[in-house]
CSV table of C-alpha atoms and ligand atoms in Angstrom, one decimal:
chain,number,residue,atom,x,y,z
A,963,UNK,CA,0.0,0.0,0.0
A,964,UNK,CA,0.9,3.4,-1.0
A,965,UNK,CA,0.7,5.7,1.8
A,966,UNK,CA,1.2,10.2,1.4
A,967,UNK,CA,3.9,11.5,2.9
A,968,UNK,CA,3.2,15.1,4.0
A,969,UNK,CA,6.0,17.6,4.0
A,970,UNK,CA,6.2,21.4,5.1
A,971,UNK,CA,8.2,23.8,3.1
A,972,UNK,CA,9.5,26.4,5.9
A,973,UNK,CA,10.7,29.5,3.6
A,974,UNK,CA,10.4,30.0,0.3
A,975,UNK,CA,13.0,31.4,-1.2
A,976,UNK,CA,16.0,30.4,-3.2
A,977,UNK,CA,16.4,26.8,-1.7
A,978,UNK,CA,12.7,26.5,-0.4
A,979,UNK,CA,11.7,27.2,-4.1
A,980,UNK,CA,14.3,25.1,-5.5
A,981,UNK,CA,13.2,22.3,-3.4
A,982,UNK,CA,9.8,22.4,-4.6
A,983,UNK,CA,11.2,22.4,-8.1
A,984,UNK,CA,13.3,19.5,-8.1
A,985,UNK,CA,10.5,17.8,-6.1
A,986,UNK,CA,8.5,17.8,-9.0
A,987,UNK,CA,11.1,17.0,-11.3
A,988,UNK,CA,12.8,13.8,-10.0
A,989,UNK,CA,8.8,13.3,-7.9
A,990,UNK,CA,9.1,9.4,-9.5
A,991,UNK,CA,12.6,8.6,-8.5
A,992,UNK,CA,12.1,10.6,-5.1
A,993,UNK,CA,8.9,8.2,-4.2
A,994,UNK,CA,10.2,5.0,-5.4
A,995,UNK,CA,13.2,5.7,-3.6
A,996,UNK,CA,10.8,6.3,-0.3
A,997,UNK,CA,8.0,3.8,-1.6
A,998,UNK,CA,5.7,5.9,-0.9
A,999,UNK,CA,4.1,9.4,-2.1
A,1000,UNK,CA,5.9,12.2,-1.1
A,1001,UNK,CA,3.1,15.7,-1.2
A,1002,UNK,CA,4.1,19.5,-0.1
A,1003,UNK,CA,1.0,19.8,1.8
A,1004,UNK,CA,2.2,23.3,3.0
A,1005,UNK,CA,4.3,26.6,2.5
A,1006,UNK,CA,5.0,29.0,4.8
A,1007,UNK,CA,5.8,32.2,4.5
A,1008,UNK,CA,5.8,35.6,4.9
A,1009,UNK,CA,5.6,37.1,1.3
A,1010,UNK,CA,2.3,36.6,-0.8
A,1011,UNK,CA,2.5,32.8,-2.6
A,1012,UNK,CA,-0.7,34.0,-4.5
A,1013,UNK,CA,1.3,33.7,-7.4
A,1014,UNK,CA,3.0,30.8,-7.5
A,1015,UNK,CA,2.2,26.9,-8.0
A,1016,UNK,CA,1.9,26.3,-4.3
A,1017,UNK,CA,-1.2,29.2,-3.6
A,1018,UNK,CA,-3.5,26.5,-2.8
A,1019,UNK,CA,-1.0,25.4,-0.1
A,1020,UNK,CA,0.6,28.7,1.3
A,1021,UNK,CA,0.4,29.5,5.0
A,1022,UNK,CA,1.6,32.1,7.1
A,1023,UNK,CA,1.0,30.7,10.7
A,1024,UNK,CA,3.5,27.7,12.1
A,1025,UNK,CA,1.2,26.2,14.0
A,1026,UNK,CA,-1.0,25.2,11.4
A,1027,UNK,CA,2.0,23.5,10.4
A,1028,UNK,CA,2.6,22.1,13.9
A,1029,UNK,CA,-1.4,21.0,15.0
A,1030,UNK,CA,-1.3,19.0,11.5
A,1031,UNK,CA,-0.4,15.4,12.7
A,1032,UNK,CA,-0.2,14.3,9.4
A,1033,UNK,CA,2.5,16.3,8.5
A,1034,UNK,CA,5.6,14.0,9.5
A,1035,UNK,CA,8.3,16.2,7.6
A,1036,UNK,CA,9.5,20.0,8.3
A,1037,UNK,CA,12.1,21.4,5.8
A,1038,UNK,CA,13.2,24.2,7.8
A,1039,UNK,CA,15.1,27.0,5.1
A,1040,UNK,CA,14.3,30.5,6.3
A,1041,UNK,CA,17.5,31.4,7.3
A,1042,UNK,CA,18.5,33.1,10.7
A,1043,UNK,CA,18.4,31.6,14.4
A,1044,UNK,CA,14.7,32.4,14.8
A,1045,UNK,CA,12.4,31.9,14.4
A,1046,UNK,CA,13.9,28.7,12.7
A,1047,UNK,CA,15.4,27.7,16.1
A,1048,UNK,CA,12.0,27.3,17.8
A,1049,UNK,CA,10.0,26.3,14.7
A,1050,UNK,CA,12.8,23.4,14.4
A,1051,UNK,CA,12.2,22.4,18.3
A,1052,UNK,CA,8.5,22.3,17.9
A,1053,UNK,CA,8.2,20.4,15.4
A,1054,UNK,CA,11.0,18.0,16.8
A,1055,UNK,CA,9.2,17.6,20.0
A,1056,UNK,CA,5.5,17.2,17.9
A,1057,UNK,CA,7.2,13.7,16.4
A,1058,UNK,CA,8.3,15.7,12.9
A,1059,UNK,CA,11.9,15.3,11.5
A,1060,UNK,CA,13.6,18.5,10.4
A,1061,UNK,CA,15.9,18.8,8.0
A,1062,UNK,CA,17.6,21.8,7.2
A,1063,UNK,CA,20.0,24.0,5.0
A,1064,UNK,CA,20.3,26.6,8.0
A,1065,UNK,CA,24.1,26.2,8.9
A,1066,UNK,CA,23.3,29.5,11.6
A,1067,UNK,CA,21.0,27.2,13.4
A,1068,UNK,CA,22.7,23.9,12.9
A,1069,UNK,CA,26.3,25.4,14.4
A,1070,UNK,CA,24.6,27.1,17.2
A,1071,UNK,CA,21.5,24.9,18.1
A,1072,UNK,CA,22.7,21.9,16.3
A,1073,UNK,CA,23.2,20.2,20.1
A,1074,UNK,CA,19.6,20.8,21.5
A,1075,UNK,CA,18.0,19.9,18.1
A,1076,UNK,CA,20.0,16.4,17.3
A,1077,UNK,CA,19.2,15.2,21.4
A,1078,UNK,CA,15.5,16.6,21.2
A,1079,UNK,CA,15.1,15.0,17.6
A,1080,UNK,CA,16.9,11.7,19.3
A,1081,UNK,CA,14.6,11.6,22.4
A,1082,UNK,CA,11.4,12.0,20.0
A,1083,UNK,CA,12.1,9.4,17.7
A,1084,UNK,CA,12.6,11.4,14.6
A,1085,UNK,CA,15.2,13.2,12.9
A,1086,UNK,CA,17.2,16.5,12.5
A,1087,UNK,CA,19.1,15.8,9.6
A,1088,UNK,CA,21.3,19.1,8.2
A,1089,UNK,CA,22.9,17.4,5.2
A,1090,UNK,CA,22.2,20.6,3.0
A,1091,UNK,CA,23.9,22.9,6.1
A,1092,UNK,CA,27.2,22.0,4.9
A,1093,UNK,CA,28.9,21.9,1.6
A,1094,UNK,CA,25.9,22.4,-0.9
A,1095,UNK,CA,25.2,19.6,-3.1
A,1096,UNK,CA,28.0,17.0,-1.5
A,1097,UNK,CA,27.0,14.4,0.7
A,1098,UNK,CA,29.7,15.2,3.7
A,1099,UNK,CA,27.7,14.3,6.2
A,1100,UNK,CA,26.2,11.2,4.9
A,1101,UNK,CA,29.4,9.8,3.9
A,1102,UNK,CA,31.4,11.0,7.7
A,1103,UNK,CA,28.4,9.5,9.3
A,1104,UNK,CA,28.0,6.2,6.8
A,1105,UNK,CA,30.9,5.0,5.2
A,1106,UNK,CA,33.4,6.5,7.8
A,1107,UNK,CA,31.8,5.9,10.7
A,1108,UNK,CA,34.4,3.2,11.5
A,1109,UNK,CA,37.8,4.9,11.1
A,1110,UNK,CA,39.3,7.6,13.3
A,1111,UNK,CA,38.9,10.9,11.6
A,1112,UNK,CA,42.2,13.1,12.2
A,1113,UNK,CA,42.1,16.2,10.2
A,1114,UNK,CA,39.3,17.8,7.7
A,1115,UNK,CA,40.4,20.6,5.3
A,1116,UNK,CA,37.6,22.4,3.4
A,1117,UNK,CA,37.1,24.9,1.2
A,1118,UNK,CA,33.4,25.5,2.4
A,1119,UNK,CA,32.3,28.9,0.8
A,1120,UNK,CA,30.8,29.0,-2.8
A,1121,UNK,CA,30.8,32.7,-2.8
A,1122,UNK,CA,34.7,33.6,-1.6
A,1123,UNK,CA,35.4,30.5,-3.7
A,1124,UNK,CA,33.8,32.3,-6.5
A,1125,UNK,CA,35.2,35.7,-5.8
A,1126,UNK,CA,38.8,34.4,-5.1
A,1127,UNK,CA,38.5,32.5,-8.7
A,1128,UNK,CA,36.9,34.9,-11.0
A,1129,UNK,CA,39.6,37.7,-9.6
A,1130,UNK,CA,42.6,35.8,-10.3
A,1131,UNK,CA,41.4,34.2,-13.6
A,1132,UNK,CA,39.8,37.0,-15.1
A,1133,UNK,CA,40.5,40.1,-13.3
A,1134,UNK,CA,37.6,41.2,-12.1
A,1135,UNK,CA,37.1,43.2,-9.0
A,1136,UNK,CA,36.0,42.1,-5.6
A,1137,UNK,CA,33.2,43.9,-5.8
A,1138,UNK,CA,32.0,42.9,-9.6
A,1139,UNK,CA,32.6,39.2,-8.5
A,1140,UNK,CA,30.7,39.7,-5.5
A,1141,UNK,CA,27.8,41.1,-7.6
A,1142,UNK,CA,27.8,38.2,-9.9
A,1143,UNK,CA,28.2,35.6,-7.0
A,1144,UNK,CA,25.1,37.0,-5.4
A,1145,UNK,CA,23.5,37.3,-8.7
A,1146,UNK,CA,24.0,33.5,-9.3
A,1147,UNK,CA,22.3,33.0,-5.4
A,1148,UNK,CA,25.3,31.4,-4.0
A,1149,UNK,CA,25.9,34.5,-1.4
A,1150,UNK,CA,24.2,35.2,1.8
A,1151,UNK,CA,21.4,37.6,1.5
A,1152,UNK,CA,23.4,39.6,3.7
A,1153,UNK,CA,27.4,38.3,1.9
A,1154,UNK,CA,29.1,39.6,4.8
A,1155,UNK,CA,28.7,36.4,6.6
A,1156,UNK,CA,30.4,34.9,3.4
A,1157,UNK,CA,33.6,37.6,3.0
A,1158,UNK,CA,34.1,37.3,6.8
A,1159,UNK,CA,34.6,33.3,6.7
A,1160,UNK,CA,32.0,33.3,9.5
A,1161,UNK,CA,30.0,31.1,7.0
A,1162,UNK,CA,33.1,28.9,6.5
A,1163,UNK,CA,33.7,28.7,10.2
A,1164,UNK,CA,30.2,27.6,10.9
A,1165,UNK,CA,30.5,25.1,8.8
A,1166,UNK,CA,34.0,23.5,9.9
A,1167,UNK,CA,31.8,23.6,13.5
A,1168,UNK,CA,29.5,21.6,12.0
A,1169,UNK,CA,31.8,19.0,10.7
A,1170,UNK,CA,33.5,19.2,13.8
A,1171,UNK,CA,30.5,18.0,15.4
A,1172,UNK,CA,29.7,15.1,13.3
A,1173,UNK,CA,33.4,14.3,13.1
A,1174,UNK,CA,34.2,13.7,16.9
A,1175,UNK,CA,30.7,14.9,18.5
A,1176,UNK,CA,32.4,18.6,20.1
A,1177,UNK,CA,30.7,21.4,19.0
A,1178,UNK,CA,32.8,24.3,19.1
A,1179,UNK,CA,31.2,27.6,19.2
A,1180,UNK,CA,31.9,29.4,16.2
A,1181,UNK,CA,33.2,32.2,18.4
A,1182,UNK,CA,35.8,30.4,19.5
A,1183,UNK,CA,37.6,30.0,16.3
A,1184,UNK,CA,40.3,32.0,14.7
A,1185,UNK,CA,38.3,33.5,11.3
A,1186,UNK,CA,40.2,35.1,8.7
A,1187,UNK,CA,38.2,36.6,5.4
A,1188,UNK,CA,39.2,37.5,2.4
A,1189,UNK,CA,39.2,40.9,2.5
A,1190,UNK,CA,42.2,41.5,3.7
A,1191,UNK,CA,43.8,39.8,0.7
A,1192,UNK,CA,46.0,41.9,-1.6
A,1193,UNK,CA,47.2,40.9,-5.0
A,1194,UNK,CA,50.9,40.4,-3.5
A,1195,UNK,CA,49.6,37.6,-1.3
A,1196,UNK,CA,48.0,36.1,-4.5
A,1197,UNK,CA,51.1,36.7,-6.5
A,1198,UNK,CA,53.1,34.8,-3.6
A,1199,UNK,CA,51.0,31.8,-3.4
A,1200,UNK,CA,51.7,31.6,-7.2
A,1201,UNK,CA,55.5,31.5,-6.8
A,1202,UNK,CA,54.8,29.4,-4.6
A,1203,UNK,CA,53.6,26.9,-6.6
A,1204,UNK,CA,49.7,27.6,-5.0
A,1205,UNK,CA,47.0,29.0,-5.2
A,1206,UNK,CA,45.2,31.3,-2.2
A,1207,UNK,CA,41.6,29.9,-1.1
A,1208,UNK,CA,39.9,30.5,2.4
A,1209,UNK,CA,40.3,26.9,4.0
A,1210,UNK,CA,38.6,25.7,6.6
A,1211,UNK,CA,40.6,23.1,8.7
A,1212,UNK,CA,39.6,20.9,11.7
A,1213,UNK,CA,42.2,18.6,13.2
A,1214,UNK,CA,42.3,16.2,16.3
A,1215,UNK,CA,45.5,15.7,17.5
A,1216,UNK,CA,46.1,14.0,21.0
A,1217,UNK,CA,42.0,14.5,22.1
A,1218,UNK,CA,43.1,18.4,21.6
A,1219,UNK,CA,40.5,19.8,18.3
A,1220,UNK,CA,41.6,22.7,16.9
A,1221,UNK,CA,39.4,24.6,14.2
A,1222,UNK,CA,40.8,27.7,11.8
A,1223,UNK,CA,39.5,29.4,8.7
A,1224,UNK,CA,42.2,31.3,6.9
A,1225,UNK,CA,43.6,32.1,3.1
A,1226,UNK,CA,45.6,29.6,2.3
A,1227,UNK,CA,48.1,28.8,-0.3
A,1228,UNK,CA,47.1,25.5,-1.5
A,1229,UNK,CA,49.8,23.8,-3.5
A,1230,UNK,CA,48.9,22.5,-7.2
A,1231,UNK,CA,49.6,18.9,-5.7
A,1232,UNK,CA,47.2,19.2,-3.3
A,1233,UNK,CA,43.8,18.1,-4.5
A,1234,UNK,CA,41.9,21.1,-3.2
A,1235,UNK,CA,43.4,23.3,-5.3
A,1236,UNK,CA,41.2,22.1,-7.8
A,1237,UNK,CA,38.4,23.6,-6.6
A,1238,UNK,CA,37.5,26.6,-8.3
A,1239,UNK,CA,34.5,28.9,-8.8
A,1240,UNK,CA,31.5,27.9,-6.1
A,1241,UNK,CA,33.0,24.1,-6.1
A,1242,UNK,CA,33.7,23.0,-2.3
A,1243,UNK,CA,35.8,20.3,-1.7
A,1244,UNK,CA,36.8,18.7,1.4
A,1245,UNK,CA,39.2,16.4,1.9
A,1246,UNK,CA,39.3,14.0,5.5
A,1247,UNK,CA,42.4,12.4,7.0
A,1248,UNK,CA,40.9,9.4,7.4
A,1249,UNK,CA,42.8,7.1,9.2
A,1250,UNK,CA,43.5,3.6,7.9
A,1251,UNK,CA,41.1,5.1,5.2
A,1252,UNK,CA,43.8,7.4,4.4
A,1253,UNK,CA,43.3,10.6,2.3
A,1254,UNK,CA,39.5,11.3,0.6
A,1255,UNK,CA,38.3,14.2,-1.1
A,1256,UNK,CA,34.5,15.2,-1.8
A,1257,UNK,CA,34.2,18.0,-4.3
A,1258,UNK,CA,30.9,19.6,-5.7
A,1259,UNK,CA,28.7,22.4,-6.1
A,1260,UNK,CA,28.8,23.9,-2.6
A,1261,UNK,CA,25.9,26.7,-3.0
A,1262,UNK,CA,23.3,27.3,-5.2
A,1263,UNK,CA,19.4,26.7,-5.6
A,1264,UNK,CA,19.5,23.4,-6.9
A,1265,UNK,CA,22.7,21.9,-5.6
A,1266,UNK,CA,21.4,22.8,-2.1
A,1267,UNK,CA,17.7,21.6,-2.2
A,1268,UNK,CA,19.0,18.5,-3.8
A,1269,UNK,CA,20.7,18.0,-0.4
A,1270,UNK,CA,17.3,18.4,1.2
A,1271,UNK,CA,15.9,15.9,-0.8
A,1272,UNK,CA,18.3,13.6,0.1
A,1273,UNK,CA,17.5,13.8,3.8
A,1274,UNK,CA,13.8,13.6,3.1
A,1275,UNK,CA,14.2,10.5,1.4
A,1276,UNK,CA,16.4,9.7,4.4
A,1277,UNK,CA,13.7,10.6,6.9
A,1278,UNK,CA,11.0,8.9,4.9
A,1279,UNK,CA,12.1,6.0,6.0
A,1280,UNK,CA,14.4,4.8,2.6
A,1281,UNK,CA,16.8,3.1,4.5
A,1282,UNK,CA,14.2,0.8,6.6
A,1283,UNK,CA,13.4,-0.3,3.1
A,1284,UNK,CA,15.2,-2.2,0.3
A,1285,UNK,CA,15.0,1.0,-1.7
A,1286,UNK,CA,18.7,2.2,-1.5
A,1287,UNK,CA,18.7,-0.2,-4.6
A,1288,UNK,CA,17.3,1.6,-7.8
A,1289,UNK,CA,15.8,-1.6,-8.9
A,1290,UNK,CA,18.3,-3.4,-11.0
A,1291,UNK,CA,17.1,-5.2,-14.0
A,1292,UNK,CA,18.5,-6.8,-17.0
A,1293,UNK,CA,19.1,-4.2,-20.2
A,1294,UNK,CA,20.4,-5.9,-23.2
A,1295,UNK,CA,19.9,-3.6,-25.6
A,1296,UNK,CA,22.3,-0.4,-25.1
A,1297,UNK,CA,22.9,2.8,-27.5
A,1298,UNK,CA,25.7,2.2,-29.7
A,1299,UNK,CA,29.3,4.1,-28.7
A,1300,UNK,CA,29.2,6.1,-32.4
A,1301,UNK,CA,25.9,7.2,-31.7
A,1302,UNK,CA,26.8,9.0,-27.9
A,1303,UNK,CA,27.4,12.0,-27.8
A,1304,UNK,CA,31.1,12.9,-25.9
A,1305,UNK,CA,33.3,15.7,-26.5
A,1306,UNK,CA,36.9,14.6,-28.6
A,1307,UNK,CA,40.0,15.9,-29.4
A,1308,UNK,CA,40.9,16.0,-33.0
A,1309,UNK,CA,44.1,16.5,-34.5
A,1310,UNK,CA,43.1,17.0,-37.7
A,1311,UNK,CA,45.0,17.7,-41.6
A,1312,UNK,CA,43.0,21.2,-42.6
A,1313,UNK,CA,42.7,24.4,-41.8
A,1314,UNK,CA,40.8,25.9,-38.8
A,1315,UNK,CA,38.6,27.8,-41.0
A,1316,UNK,CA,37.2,24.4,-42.6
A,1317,UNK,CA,36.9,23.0,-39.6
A,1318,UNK,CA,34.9,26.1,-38.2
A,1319,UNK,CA,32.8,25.6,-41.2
A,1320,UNK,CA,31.6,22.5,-40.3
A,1321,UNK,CA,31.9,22.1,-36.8
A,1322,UNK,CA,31.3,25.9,-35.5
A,1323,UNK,CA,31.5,24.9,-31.5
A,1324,UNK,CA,35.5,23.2,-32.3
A,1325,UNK,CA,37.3,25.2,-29.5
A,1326,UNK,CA,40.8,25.2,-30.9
A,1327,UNK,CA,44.0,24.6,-28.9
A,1328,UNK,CA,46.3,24.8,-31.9
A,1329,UNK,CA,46.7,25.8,-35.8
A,1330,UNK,CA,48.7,26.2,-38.7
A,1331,UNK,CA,47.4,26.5,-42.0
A,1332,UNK,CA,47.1,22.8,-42.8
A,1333,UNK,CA,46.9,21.5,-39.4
A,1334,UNK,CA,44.9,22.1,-36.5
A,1335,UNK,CA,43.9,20.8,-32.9
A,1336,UNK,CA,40.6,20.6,-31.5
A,1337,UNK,CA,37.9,20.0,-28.7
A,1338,UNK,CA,34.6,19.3,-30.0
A,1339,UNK,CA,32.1,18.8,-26.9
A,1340,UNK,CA,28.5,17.3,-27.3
A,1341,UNK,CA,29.0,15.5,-30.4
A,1342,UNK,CA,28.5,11.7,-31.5
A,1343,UNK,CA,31.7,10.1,-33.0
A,1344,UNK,CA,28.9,9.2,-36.0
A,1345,UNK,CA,27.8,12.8,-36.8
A,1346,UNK,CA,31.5,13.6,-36.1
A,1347,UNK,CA,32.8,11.2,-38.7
A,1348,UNK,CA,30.0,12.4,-41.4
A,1349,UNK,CA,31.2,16.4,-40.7
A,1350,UNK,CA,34.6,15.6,-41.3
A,1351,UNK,CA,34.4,12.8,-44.1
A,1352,UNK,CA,36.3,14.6,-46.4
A,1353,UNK,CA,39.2,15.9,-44.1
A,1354,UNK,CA,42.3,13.9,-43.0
A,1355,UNK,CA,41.7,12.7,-39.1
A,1356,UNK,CA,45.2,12.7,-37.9
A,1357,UNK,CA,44.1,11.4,-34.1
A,1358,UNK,CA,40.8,11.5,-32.9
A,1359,UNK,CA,40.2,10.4,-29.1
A,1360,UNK,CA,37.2,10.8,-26.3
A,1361,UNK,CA,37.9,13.7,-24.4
A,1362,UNK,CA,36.6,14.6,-20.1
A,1363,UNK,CA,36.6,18.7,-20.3
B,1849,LIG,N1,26.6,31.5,0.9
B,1849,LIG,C1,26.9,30.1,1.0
B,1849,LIG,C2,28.1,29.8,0.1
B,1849,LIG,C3,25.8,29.3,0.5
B,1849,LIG,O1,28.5,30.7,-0.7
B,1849,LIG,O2,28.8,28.8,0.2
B,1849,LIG,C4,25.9,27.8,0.8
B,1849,LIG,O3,26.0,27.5,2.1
């Protein structure tokens, strides 16, 4: 039997929206993952929902949230300690599981709310609180739940990540690439929270907490920007061999946890330094695990109400189930290689011109007159072939850009 799963949408803005969005976009896979029918049966919030898809549903009064018993799911994203703090409680203490993208509330509150979601029997999950679209929480409190975790290094800011990378690659200003990173919703409403590392350093708090259980007030940690950063320091970190991103780093060493969020020179060996634009990465000292590395999109609508789904699905009770599994079954008939469509590098005997002519999206590396190198993205190796039938194909091999 099919039974509805009621949900309540706290806050709807970026993420709130988003999450009704990519509810109704992946709704199949979302409720045959759960195996049974997930339904927004509310909205709340302050603005006027006339307008939107969810009018029928809008309300602007918690506690018709809260006196609804058949409401078991609270997705708390309205940002700020409170009222989110005492909404989150509530409905905690009513038998609802919270989940949240609130890192302000989850790295200040996130004690009270795990032990009073413990003691009720349901739960206050905050996958979405912490790196955007990368399951770090799932995977420190899944797959590494048996290995000593000794250090966690993080870049954990979309926007300074943004800022940091669109000034050094393309010279903008700090203030044009702050415009465009709140343009793209990956700052705080109010960035300063982002440019000051306090959103970094509540999120290090947070991983903290799930790491070895203390959680540190955010206070109490030494919290570097980047707004002190000058074009010598990034100049240095490049003769260095580096590049300068705001780190966040955790690290247990003797029972003593120590927390920072600095600029940092990473080095080009290090894996981290990969991370550029509003990518996050974190990489855990694992123990016998050794070294591992998440990377993603760390802000943004979707990114970040994807994480929310995730720990809906959690909360709906998926992994009571058999549903982890998305139903294997036998496929025998697959799409033949020529007719995928990859991108490929192309050395090819001709000039750029002709190539242009036929393939107008080639993004050239090199050229000469009768010779030229090329990435083609989105293309099948078929309709590749037929474009360039009547040039010489010096090399042509599948290419990851
Ligand atoms: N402002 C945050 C960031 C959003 O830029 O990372 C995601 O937590």
């Amino acid at each position: 039997m099919i039974n509805i799963i009621n949900i309540a949408i706290l806050g709807f803005g970026n993420i709130g929206s988003g999450v009704a969005d990519v509810l109704k976009r992946n709704m199949a896979l979302v409720n045959s993952a759960v195996g049974d029918e997930i339904y927004i049966k509310y909205v709340l919030d302050k603005r006027d929902l006339s307008q939107t898809p969810y009018a029928d549903r809008a309300v602007h009064d918690f506690e018709t949230i809260l006196s609804d018993d058949s409401v078991s799911i609270v997705c708390e994203m309205l940002g700020g300690t409170q009222p989110a703090y005492d909404y989150s409680m509530a409905a905690l203490k009513a038998g609802k599981s919270v989940i949240t993208s609130n890192k302000e509330v989850v790295a200040r509150f996130g004690i009270n709310l795990v032990k009073a979601a413990s003691e009720n029997g349901v739960y206050y999950l905050y996958e979405a609180s912490v790196g955007g679209a990368i399951p770090i929480v799932r995977t420190m409190k899944g797959a590494l739940i048996g290995t000593e975790i000794n250090r966690i290094d993080g870049i954990l800011n979309g926007t300074t990540n943004y800022i940091l990378t669109r000034m050094h690659d393309c010279s903008l200003s700090f203030d044009d690439a702050l415009s465009e990173a709140r343009r793209l919703g990956y700052a705080e409403t109010n960035p300063t929270a982002d440019i000051s590392g306090a959103d970094s350093c509540r999120k290090i708090c947070i991983l903290a907490a799930v790491a070895w259980g203390a959680m540190v007030p955010s206070e109490l940690v030494h919290c570097e920007g980047i707004t002190d950063i000058t074009t010598e320091d990034e100049e240095f970190a490049r003769s260095c061999g580096g590049v300068l991103k705001l780190v966040a780093t955790a690290k247990k060493v003797n029972e003593v946890i120590s927390l920072c969020v600095t600029p940092c020179v990473v080095l080009s060996g290090n894996p981290i330094a990969s991370a550029s634009e509003a990518f996050n990465a974190v990489k855990i000292d694992a123990g016998d695990m050794g070294n591992i590395m998440l990377y993603g999109m760390g802000a943004g609508k979707y990114p970040t109400a994807s994480a929310i789904i995730s720990d809906m699905i959690y909360a709906a009770g998926m992994r009571d189930k058999h549903h982890s599994e998305r139903g294997w079954y036998d496929l025998s008939k697959v799409a033949e290689y020529a007719d995928i469509r990859y991108a490929w590098c192309v050395l090819a005997q001709t000039s750029s011109d002709e190539i242009a002519s036929v393939l107008p999206k080639a993004c050239f590396l090199s050229r000469s007159d009768d010779e030229c190198t090329f990435i083609c993205e989105d293309i099948s190796l078929k309709e590749l072939k037929e474009k360039m039938s009547e040039m010489t194909v010096k090399k042509l091999i599948r290419a990851l850009v």
